[in-house]
Tab-separated table of N, CA, C and O in Angstrom:
chain	number	residue	atom	x	y	z
A	1489	ASN	N	211.003	101.536	274.631
A	1489	ASN	CA	210.494	102.766	274.056
A	1489	ASN	C	208.977	102.799	274.221
A	1489	ASN	O	208.243	102.160	273.479
A	1490	ILE	N	208.533	103.559	275.167
A	1490	ILE	CA	207.108	103.592	275.488
A	1490	ILE	C	206.287	104.212	274.355
A	1490	ILE	O	205.159	103.804	274.103
A	1491	GLY	N	206.856	105.171	273.654
A	1491	GLY	CA	206.135	105.805	272.546
A	1491	GLY	C	205.823	104.824	271.430
A	1491	GLY	O	204.696	104.783	270.919
A	1492	SER	N	206.804	104.027	271.069
A	1492	SER	CA	206.583	103.006	270.032
A	1492	SER	C	205.567	101.975	270.489
A	1492	SER	O	204.735	101.514	269.701
A	1493	ALA	N	205.634	101.613	271.765
A	1493	ALA	CA	204.673	100.646	272.304
A	1493	ALA	C	203.254	101.191	272.210
A	1493	ALA	O	202.325	100.480	271.821
A	1494	ILE	N	203.087	102.447	272.543
A	1494	ILE	CA	201.765	103.081	272.471
A	1494	ILE	C	201.262	103.088	271.041
A	1494	ILE	O	200.100	102.774	270.770
A	1495	LYS	N	202.140	103.420	270.113
A	1495	LYS	CA	201.749	103.457	268.694
A	1495	LYS	C	201.347	102.065	268.202
A	1495	LYS	O	200.333	101.905	267.520
A	1496	ILE	N	202.127	101.053	268.557
A	1496	ILE	CA	201.811	99.681	268.142
A	1496	ILE	C	200.474	99.241	268.724
A	1496	ILE	O	199.630	98.685	268.012
A	1497	LEU	N	200.269	99.498	270.004
A	1497	LEU	CA	199.002	99.128	270.635
A	1497	LEU	C	197.836	99.870	269.991
A	1497	LEU	O	196.789	99.281	269.720
A	1498	ARG	N	198.015	101.161	269.755
A	1498	ARG	CA	196.949	101.966	269.141
A	1498	ARG	C	196.562	101.392	267.783
A	1498	ARG	O	195.379	101.188	267.489
A	1499	LYS	N	197.548	101.093	266.973
A	1499	LYS	CA	197.269	100.568	265.625
A	1499	LYS	C	196.697	99.155	265.683
A	1499	LYS	O	195.815	98.816	264.892
A	1500	THR	N	197.198	98.345	266.603
A	1500	THR	CA	196.693	96.971	266.735
A	1500	THR	C	195.215	96.966	267.094
A	1500	THR	O	194.433	96.187	266.552
A	1501	ILE	N	194.848	97.846	267.998
A	1501	ILE	CA	193.455	97.914	268.435
A	1501	ILE	C	192.585	98.615	267.395
A	1501	ILE	O	191.381	98.403	267.338
A	1502	GLY	N	193.197	99.434	266.551
A	1502	GLY	CA	192.454	100.094	265.481
A	1502	GLY	C	192.035	101.518	265.777
A	1502	GLY	O	191.143	102.048	265.128
A	1503	TYR	N	192.677	102.143	266.760
A	1503	TYR	CA	192.365	103.537	267.073
A	1503	TYR	C	193.168	104.477	266.179
A	1503	TYR	O	194.333	104.212	265.899
A	1504	SER	N	192.543	105.560	265.800
A	1504	SER	CA	193.304	106.644	265.169
A	1504	SER	C	193.937	107.456	266.288
A	1504	SER	O	193.568	107.332	267.462
A	1505	GLN	N	194.883	108.308	265.927
A	1505	GLN	CA	195.465	109.185	266.943
A	1505	GLN	C	194.386	110.074	267.545
A	1505	GLN	O	194.373	110.310	268.752
A	1506	ALA	N	193.484	110.548	266.712
A	1506	ALA	CA	192.410	111.425	267.204
A	1506	ALA	C	191.520	110.690	268.204
A	1506	ALA	O	191.159	111.248	269.249
A	1507	ASP	N	191.160	109.446	267.901
A	1507	ASP	CA	190.318	108.655	268.806
A	1507	ASP	C	190.985	108.459	270.164
A	1507	ASP	O	190.372	108.672	271.213
A	1508	LEU	N	192.246	108.039	270.125
A	1508	LEU	CA	192.952	107.759	271.371
A	1508	LEU	C	193.211	109.038	272.162
A	1508	LEU	O	193.023	109.053	273.386
A	1509	ALA	N	193.593	110.088	271.479
A	1509	ALA	CA	193.841	111.363	272.165
A	1509	ALA	C	192.580	111.845	272.875
A	1509	ALA	O	192.633	112.282	274.025
A	1510	LYS	N	191.452	111.721	272.198
A	1510	LYS	CA	190.187	112.149	272.799
A	1510	LYS	C	189.866	111.320	274.040
A	1510	LYS	O	189.458	111.871	275.071
A	1511	GLN	N	190.041	109.999	273.948
A	1511	GLN	CA	189.760	109.122	275.094
A	1511	GLN	C	190.656	109.448	276.286
A	1511	GLN	O	190.255	109.276	277.435
A	1512	CYS	N	191.869	109.912	275.996
A	1512	CYS	CA	192.843	110.182	277.062
A	1512	CYS	C	192.861	111.647	277.484
A	1512	CYS	O	193.647	112.031	278.346
A	1513	ASN	N	192.018	112.436	276.844
A	1513	ASN	CA	191.916	113.864	277.165
A	1513	ASN	C	193.245	114.596	276.968
A	1513	ASN	O	193.658	115.394	277.810
A	1514	ILE	N	193.926	114.259	275.862
A	1514	ILE	CA	195.142	114.962	275.471
A	1514	ILE	C	194.995	115.378	274.012
A	1514	ILE	O	194.121	114.882	273.304
A	1515	SER	N	195.849	116.267	273.572
A	1515	SER	CA	195.777	116.713	272.179
A	1515	SER	C	196.400	115.661	271.255
A	1515	SER	O	197.214	114.831	271.686
A	1516	ILE	N	196.007	115.715	270.004
A	1516	ILE	CA	196.603	114.824	269.007
A	1516	ILE	C	198.098	115.101	268.918
A	1516	ILE	O	198.910	114.180	268.802
A	1517	ASN	N	198.476	116.371	268.995
A	1517	ASN	CA	199.888	116.737	268.937
A	1517	ASN	C	200.661	116.118	270.108
A	1517	ASN	O	201.767	115.600	269.922
A	1518	ALA	N	200.065	116.149	271.304
A	1518	ALA	CA	200.723	115.551	272.467
A	1518	ALA	C	200.922	114.055	272.262
A	1518	ALA	O	202.004	113.518	272.543
A	1519	LEU	N	199.895	113.379	271.752
A	1519	LEU	CA	200.008	111.939	271.494
A	1519	LEU	C	201.072	111.666	270.441
A	1519	LEU	O	201.886	110.753	270.585
A	1520	SER	N	201.091	112.455	269.404
A	1520	SER	CA	202.088	112.301	268.350
A	1520	SER	C	203.501	112.453	268.912
A	1520	SER	O	204.399	111.665	268.584
A	1521	GLN	N	203.700	113.445	269.758
A	1521	GLN	CA	205.014	113.674	270.363
A	1521	GLN	C	205.430	112.503	271.257
A	1521	GLN	O	206.605	112.133	271.294
A	1522	ILE	N	204.474	111.903	271.937
A	1522	ILE	CA	204.756	110.732	272.763
A	1522	ILE	C	205.152	109.563	271.869
A	1522	ILE	O	206.140	108.869	272.126
A	1523	GLU	N	204.371	109.329	270.808
A	1523	GLU	CA	204.617	108.178	269.937
A	1523	GLU	C	205.966	108.247	269.231
A	1523	GLU	O	206.587	107.211	269.004
A	1524	ILE	N	206.421	109.439	268.891
A	1524	ILE	CA	207.717	109.543	268.202
A	1524	ILE	C	208.881	109.670	269.180
A	1524	ILE	O	210.043	109.722	268.773
A	1525	GLY	N	208.568	109.705	270.471
A	1525	GLY	CA	209.611	109.725	271.476
A	1525	GLY	C	210.158	111.089	271.836
A	1525	GLY	O	211.177	111.192	272.522
A	1526	ASP	N	209.492	112.145	271.388
A	1526	ASP	CA	209.946	113.489	271.733
A	1526	ASP	C	209.608	113.880	273.165
A	1526	ASP	O	210.292	114.698	273.764
A	1527	THR	N	208.539	113.298	273.700
A	1527	THR	CA	208.164	113.560	275.088
A	1527	THR	C	207.799	112.246	275.760
A	1527	THR	O	207.431	111.274	275.097
A	1528	PHE	N	207.893	112.256	277.078
A	1528	PHE	CA	207.499	111.091	277.866
A	1528	PHE	C	206.171	111.429	278.527
A	1528	PHE	O	206.012	112.524	279.069
A	1529	PRO	N	205.213	110.519	278.474
A	1529	PRO	CA	203.889	110.820	279.025
A	1529	PRO	C	203.902	110.963	280.544
A	1529	PRO	O	204.644	110.271	281.238
A	1530	HIS	N	203.074	111.860	281.039
A	1530	HIS	CA	202.865	112.012	282.470
A	1530	HIS	C	202.177	110.761	283.006
A	1530	HIS	O	201.540	110.019	282.252
A	1531	LYS	N	202.285	110.546	284.285
A	1531	LYS	CA	201.658	109.367	284.903
A	1531	LYS	C	200.157	109.328	284.639
A	1531	LYS	O	199.599	108.273	284.345
A	1532	SER	N	199.501	110.476	284.706
A	1532	SER	CA	198.056	110.505	284.453
A	1532	SER	C	197.748	110.105	283.008
A	1532	SER	O	196.737	109.447	282.741
A	1533	THR	N	198.621	110.474	282.087
A	1533	THR	CA	198.432	110.102	280.677
A	1533	THR	C	198.664	108.607	280.503
A	1533	THR	O	197.912	107.940	279.783
A	1534	ILE	N	199.668	108.073	281.175
A	1534	ILE	CA	199.914	106.627	281.105
A	1534	ILE	C	198.698	105.874	281.644
A	1534	ILE	O	198.252	104.894	281.042
A	1535	ASN	N	198.148	106.347	282.747
A	1535	ASN	CA	196.948	105.715	283.304
A	1535	ASN	C	195.794	105.766	282.315
A	1535	ASN	O	195.072	104.772	282.134
A	1536	ALA	N	195.610	106.910	281.667
A	1536	ALA	CA	194.523	107.058	280.703
A	1536	ALA	C	194.748	106.159	279.488
A	1536	ALA	O	193.794	105.550	278.968
A	1537	LEU	N	195.976	106.060	279.031
A	1537	LEU	CA	196.289	105.194	277.892
A	1537	LEU	C	196.004	103.735	278.229
A	1537	LEU	O	195.387	103.014	277.441
A	1538	CYS	N	196.447	103.314	279.400
A	1538	CYS	CA	196.212	101.927	279.815
A	1538	CYS	C	194.718	101.636	279.937
A	1538	CYS	O	194.256	100.562	279.550
A	1539	LYS	N	193.975	102.597	280.439
A	1539	LYS	CA	192.526	102.427	280.528
A	1539	LYS	C	191.913	102.308	279.132
A	1539	LYS	O	191.061	101.451	278.893
A	1540	ALA	N	192.362	103.138	278.200
A	1540	ALA	CA	191.847	103.088	276.822
A	1540	ALA	C	192.183	101.756	276.153
A	1540	ALA	O	191.383	101.225	275.384
A	1541	PHE	N	193.371	101.222	276.442
A	1541	PHE	CA	193.791	99.941	275.875
A	1541	PHE	C	193.258	98.753	276.669
A	1541	PHE	O	193.404	97.611	276.243
A	1542	ASN	N	192.698	99.033	277.850
A	1542	ASN	CA	192.203	97.993	278.746
A	1542	ASN	C	193.326	97.031	279.150
A	1542	ASN	O	193.174	95.804	279.103
A	1543	ILE	N	194.467	97.621	279.525
A	1543	ILE	CA	195.622	96.848	279.984
A	1543	ILE	C	196.175	97.480	281.251
A	1543	ILE	O	195.886	98.635	281.560
A	1544	SER	N	196.998	96.734	281.949
A	1544	SER	CA	197.678	97.278	283.123
A	1544	SER	C	198.945	98.007	282.677
A	1544	SER	O	199.417	97.833	281.547
A	1545	GLN	N	199.490	98.793	283.585
A	1545	GLN	CA	200.749	99.472	283.282
A	1545	GLN	C	201.868	98.466	283.042
A	1545	GLN	O	202.764	98.715	282.236
A	1546	ALA	N	201.804	97.334	283.705
A	1546	ALA	CA	202.824	96.298	283.510
A	1546	ALA	C	202.846	95.820	282.059
A	1546	ALA	O	203.915	95.625	281.481
A	1547	TYR	N	201.660	95.636	281.467
A	1547	TYR	CA	201.595	95.239	280.063
A	1547	TYR	C	202.255	96.295	279.185
A	1547	TYR	O	203.016	95.968	278.280
A	1548	LEU	N	201.945	97.549	279.453
A	1548	LEU	CA	202.526	98.626	278.647
A	1548	LEU	C	204.044	98.604	278.743
A	1548	LEU	O	204.738	98.772	277.740
A	1549	LEU	N	204.563	98.358	279.930
A	1549	LEU	CA	206.018	98.313	280.104
A	1549	LEU	C	206.640	97.140	279.357
A	1549	LEU	O	207.728	97.266	278.788
A	1550	VAL	N	205.959	96.000	279.323
A	1550	VAL	CA	206.467	94.859	278.551
A	1550	VAL	C	206.513	95.224	277.070
A	1550	VAL	O	207.502	94.935	276.384
A	1551	PHE	N	205.467	95.866	276.570
A	1551	PHE	CA	205.457	96.265	275.164
A	1551	PHE	C	206.554	97.280	274.854
A	1551	PHE	O	207.011	97.380	273.720
A	1552	ALA	N	206.985	98.027	275.852
A	1552	ALA	CA	208.009	99.054	275.649
A	1552	ALA	C	209.424	98.475	275.595
A	1552	ALA	O	210.358	99.168	275.203
A	1553	ILE	N	209.596	97.219	275.964
A	1553	ILE	CA	210.918	96.592	275.922
A	1553	ILE	C	211.351	96.431	274.476
A	1553	ILE	O	210.604	95.934	273.638
A	1554	THR	N	212.572	96.853	274.194
A	1554	THR	CA	213.134	96.689	272.851
A	1554	THR	C	214.207	95.603	272.883
A	1554	THR	O	214.669	95.200	273.957
A	1555	ASP	N	214.625	95.154	271.720
A	1555	ASP	CA	215.669	94.128	271.644
A	1555	ASP	C	216.953	94.581	272.344
A	1555	ASP	O	217.659	93.769	272.934
A	1556	GLU	N	217.234	95.859	272.287
A	1556	GLU	CA	218.449	96.383	272.912
A	1556	GLU	C	218.381	96.332	274.436
A	1556	GLU	O	219.408	96.419	275.110
A	1557	ASP	N	217.190	96.183	274.983
A	1557	ASP	CA	217.002	96.159	276.434
A	1557	ASP	C	217.298	94.797	277.066
A	1557	ASP	O	217.426	94.711	278.286
A	1558	VAL	N	217.368	93.757	276.257
A	1558	VAL	CA	217.557	92.409	276.807
A	1558	VAL	C	218.740	91.724	276.121
A	1558	VAL	O	219.068	92.031	274.971
A	1559	PRO	N	219.357	90.785	276.812
A	1559	PRO	CA	220.458	90.040	276.189
A	1559	PRO	C	219.967	89.281	274.955
A	1559	PRO	O	218.808	88.866	274.883
A	1560	LYS	N	220.860	89.085	274.013
A	1560	LYS	CA	220.499	88.421	272.752
A	1560	LYS	C	219.818	87.076	272.964
A	1560	LYS	O	218.859	86.751	272.273
A	1561	HIS	N	220.300	86.287	273.921
A	1561	HIS	CA	219.752	84.945	274.110
A	1561	HIS	C	218.349	84.943	274.723
A	1561	HIS	O	217.710	83.897	274.787
A	1562	LYS	N	217.847	86.123	275.131
A	1562	LYS	CA	216.498	86.203	275.698
A	1562	LYS	C	215.521	86.977	274.809
A	1562	LYS	O	214.348	87.100	275.145
A	1563	ARG	N	215.994	87.482	273.701
A	1563	ARG	CA	215.145	88.301	272.822
A	1563	ARG	C	213.978	87.520	272.245
A	1563	ARG	O	212.872	88.040	272.148
A	1564	ASP	N	214.204	86.282	271.869
A	1564	ASP	CA	213.114	85.486	271.298
A	1564	ASP	C	211.982	85.313	272.302
A	1564	ASP	O	210.809	85.377	271.945
A	1565	VAL	N	212.326	85.100	273.555
A	1565	VAL	CA	211.323	84.904	274.598
A	1565	VAL	C	210.472	86.164	274.759
A	1565	VAL	O	209.237	86.090	274.816
A	1566	ILE	N	211.115	87.318	274.823
A	1566	ILE	CA	210.384	88.583	274.973
A	1566	ILE	C	209.483	88.821	273.772
A	1566	ILE	O	208.322	89.228	273.918
A	1567	ASN	N	209.984	88.559	272.583
A	1567	ASN	CA	209.181	88.792	271.379
A	1567	ASN	C	207.986	87.845	271.287
A	1567	ASN	O	206.903	88.250	270.863
A	1568	VAL	N	208.157	86.600	271.714
A	1568	VAL	CA	207.026	85.662	271.758
A	1568	VAL	C	205.997	86.143	272.772
A	1568	VAL	O	204.792	86.126	272.512
A	1569	LEU	N	206.466	86.579	273.927
A	1569	LEU	CA	205.567	87.095	274.958
A	1569	LEU	C	204.767	88.284	274.436
A	1569	LEU	O	203.538	88.356	274.613
A	1570	LYS	N	205.433	89.209	273.766
A	1570	LYS	CA	204.741	90.382	273.229
A	1570	LYS	C	203.712	89.986	272.173
A	1570	LYS	O	202.592	90.515	272.154
A	1571	THR	N	204.052	89.027	271.333
A	1571	THR	CA	203.119	88.552	270.306
A	1571	THR	C	201.886	87.919	270.946
A	1571	THR	O	200.753	88.192	270.537
A	1572	CYS	N	202.097	87.100	271.955
A	1572	CYS	CA	200.976	86.462	272.655
A	1572	CYS	C	200.095	87.500	273.332
A	1572	CYS	O	198.851	87.382	273.318
A	1573	MET	N	200.701	88.498	273.916
A	1573	MET	CA	199.931	89.540	274.573
A	1573	MET	C	199.097	90.324	273.570
A	1573	MET	O	197.938	90.659	273.845
A	1574	LEU	N	199.666	90.613	272.398
A	1574	LEU	CA	198.892	91.320	271.371
A	1574	LEU	C	197.700	90.489	270.908
A	1574	LEU	O	196.606	90.999	270.721
A	1575	LYS	N	197.915	89.200	270.725
A	1575	LYS	CA	196.817	88.314	270.317
A	1575	LYS	C	195.723	88.287	271.367
A	1575	LYS	O	194.528	88.266	271.039
A	1576	THR	N	196.106	88.314	272.624
A	1576	THR	CA	195.136	88.332	273.717
A	1576	THR	C	194.312	89.611	273.689
A	1576	THR	O	193.097	89.600	273.909
A	1577	LEU	N	194.961	90.717	273.392
A	1577	LEU	CA	194.248	91.992	273.308
A	1577	LEU	C	193.202	92.003	272.199
A	1577	LEU	O	192.161	92.625	272.323
A	1578	LEU	N	193.504	91.301	271.129
A	1578	LEU	CA	192.604	91.292	269.979
A	1578	LEU	C	191.484	90.252	270.118
A	1578	LEU	O	190.532	90.277	269.362
A	1579	ALA	N	191.610	89.362	271.084
A	1579	ALA	CA	190.619	88.292	271.256
A	1579	ALA	C	189.321	88.834	271.832
A	1579	ALA	O	189.197	89.800	272.447
């Protein structure tokens, strides 16, 4: 779920919706719709979001992986990876 990933990253970094929307040149409403999963961001918006978060698109895709996306026996590995990546972002 890319919307949830964006919301988690935004909150982890400490951006408000208004701050992030402004950096990405989109409306707050558009960002809100993305975060709740009502719309999927355009490629240009994904690029702008990744630039604002200072991450690659690959990182964003890893954050978008949910438990339902991976077999049960691999969920712990994905969750550890996501936790480590978040810590790296905050360093």
